[in-house]
mmCIF file of C-alpha atoms in Angstrom:
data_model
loop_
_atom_site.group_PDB
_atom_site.id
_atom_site.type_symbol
_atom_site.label_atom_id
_atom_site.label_comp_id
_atom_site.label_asym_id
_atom_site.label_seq_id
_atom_site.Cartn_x
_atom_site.Cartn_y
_atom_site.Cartn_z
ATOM 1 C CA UNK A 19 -13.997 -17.184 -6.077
ATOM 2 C CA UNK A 20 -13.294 -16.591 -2.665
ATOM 3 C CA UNK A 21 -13.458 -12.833 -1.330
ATOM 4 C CA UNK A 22 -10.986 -10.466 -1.453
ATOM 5 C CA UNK A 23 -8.390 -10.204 1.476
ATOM 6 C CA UNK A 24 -5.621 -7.538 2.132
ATOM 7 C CA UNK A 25 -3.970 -10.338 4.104
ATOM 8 C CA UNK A 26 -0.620 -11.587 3.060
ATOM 9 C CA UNK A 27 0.917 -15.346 3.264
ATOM 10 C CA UNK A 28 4.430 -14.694 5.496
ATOM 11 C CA UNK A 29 7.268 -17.520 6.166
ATOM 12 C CA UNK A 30 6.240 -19.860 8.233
ATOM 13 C CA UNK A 31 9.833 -20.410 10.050
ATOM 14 C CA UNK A 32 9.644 -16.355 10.900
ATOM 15 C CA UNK A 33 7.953 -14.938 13.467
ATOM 16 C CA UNK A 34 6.488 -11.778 12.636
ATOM 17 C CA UNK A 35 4.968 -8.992 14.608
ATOM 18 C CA UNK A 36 0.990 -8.976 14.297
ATOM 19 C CA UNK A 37 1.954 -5.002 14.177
ATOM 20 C CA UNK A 38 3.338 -5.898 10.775
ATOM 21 C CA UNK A 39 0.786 -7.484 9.025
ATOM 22 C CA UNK A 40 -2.011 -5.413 10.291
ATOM 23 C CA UNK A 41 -0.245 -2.495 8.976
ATOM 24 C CA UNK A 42 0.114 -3.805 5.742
ATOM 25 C CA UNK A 43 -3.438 -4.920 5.432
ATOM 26 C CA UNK A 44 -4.794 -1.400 6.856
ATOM 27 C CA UNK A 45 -2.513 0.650 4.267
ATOM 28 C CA UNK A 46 -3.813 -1.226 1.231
ATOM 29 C CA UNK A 47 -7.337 -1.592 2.072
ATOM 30 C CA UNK A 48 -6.938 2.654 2.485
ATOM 31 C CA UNK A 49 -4.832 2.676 -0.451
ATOM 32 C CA UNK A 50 -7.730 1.408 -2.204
ATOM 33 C CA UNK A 51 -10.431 4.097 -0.827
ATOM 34 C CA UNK A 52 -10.178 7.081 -3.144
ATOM 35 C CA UNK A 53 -11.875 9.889 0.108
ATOM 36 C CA UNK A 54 -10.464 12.956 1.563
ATOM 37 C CA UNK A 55 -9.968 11.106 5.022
ATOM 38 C CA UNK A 56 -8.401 7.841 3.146
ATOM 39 C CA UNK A 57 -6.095 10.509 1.567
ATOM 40 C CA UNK A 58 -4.769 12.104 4.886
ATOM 41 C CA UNK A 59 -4.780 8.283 6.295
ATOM 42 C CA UNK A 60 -2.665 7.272 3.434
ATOM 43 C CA UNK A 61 -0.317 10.087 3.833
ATOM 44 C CA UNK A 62 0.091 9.439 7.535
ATOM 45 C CA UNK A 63 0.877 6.226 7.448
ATOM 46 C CA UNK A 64 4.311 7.583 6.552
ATOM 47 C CA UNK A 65 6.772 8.981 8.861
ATOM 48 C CA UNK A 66 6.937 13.055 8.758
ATOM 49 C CA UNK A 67 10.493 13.220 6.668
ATOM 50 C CA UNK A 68 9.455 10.103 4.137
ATOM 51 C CA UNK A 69 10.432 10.122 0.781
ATOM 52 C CA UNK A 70 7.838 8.520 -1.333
ATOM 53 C CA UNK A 71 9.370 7.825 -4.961
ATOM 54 C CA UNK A 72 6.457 6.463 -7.523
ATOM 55 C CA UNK A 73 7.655 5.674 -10.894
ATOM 56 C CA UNK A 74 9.142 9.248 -11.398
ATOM 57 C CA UNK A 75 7.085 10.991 -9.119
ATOM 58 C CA UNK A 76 9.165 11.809 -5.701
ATOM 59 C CA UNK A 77 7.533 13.431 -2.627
ATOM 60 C CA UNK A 78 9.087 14.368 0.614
ATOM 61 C CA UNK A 79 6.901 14.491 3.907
ATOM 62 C CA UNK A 80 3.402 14.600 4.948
ATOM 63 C CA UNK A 81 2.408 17.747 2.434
ATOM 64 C CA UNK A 82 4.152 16.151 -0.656
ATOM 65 C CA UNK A 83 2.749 12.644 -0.114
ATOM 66 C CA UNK A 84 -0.657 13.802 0.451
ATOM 67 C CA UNK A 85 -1.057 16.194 -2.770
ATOM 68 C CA UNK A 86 0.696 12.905 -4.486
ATOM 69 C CA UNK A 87 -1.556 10.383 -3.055
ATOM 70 C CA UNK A 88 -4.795 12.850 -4.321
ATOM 71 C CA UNK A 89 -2.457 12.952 -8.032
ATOM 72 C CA UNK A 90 -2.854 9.196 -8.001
ATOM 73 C CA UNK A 91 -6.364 9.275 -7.915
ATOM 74 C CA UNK A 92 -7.178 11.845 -10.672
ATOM 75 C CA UNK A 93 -7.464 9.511 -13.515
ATOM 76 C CA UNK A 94 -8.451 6.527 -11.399
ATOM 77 C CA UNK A 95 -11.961 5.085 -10.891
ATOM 78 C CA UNK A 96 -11.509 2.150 -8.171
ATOM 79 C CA UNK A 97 -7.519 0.271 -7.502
ATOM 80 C CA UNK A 98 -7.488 -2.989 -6.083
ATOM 81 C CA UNK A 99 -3.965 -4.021 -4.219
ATOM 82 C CA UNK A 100 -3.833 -7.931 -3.474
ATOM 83 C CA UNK A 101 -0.854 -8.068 -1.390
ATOM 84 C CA UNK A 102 0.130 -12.156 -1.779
ATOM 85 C CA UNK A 103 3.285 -12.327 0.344
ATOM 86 C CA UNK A 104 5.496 -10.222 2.417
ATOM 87 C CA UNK A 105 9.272 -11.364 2.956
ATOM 88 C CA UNK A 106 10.562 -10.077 5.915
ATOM 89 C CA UNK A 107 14.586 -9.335 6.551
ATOM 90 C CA UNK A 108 15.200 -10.321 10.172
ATOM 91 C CA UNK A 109 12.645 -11.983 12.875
ATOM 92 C CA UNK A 110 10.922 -11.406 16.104
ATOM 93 C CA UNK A 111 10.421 -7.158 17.176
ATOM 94 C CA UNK A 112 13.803 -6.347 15.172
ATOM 95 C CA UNK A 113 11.878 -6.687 12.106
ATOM 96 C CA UNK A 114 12.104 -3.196 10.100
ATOM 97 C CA UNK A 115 12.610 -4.013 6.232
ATOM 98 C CA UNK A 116 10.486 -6.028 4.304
ATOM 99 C CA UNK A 117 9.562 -6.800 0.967
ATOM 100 C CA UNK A 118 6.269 -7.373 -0.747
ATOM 101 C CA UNK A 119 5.090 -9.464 -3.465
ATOM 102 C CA UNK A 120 1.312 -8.498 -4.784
ATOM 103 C CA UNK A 121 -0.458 -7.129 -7.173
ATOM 104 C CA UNK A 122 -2.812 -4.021 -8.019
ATOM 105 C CA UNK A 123 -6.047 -4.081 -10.637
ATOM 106 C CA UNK A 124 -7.478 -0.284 -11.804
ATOM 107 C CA UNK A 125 -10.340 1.565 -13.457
ATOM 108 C CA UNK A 126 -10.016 4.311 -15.038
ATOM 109 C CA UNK A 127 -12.114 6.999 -15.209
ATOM 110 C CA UNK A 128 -11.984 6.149 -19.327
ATOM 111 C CA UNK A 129 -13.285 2.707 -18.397
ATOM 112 C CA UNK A 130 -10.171 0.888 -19.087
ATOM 113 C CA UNK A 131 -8.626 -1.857 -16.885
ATOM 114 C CA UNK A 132 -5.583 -2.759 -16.413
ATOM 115 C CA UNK A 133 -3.571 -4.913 -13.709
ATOM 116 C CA UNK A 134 0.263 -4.358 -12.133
ATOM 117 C CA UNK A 135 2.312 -6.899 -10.290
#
């Protein structure tokens, strides 16, 4: 089995900004890092008015997404995100909306596992 990558497969007839896809890769591998300083990362990565909705969890701003970011992490051991592909809406710099295609393995604290796509 080959090792684990946060890199995603993109079009090959778009261009892409390397911006782009190291963003992606940076936010999932800290996504996955359950410390104080991956927390705050996490929560930056958003702009300062964001709206973060998760499932039915909605939090607006740095504050907000940072105490739900910590939330997330209160009954999970260790998450895994494999983004697979990202589907961008545009090409070249004007790039701003994308979509993602992955998936996400946990641990719980219980021991269970279970895996999201």
């Amino acid at each position: 089995m080959p090792p684990h990558t946060y890199k995603s497969e993109y079009p090959p007839d778009t261009q892409i900004d390397d911006g782009i896809k190291t963003f992606f890769e940076n936010f999932y591998q800290t996504s996955d890092t359950p410390t104080p300083e991956a927390h705050e990362k996490y929560a930056a990565a958003f702009t300062r008015d964001a709206e973060l909705v998760m499932i039915s969890k909605v939090a607006r701003g740095y504050e907000e997404i940072l105490e739900l970011r910590k939330d997330m992490w209160t009954a999970v051991h260790s998450r895994l995100h494999t983004p697979v592909k990202v589907y961008p809406f545009g090409s070249g710099a004007g790039v701003d909306e994308v979509m993602l295609y992955g998936s996400v393995g946990y641990v719980l604290k219980d021991g269970r596992k279970t895996d999201v796509s």
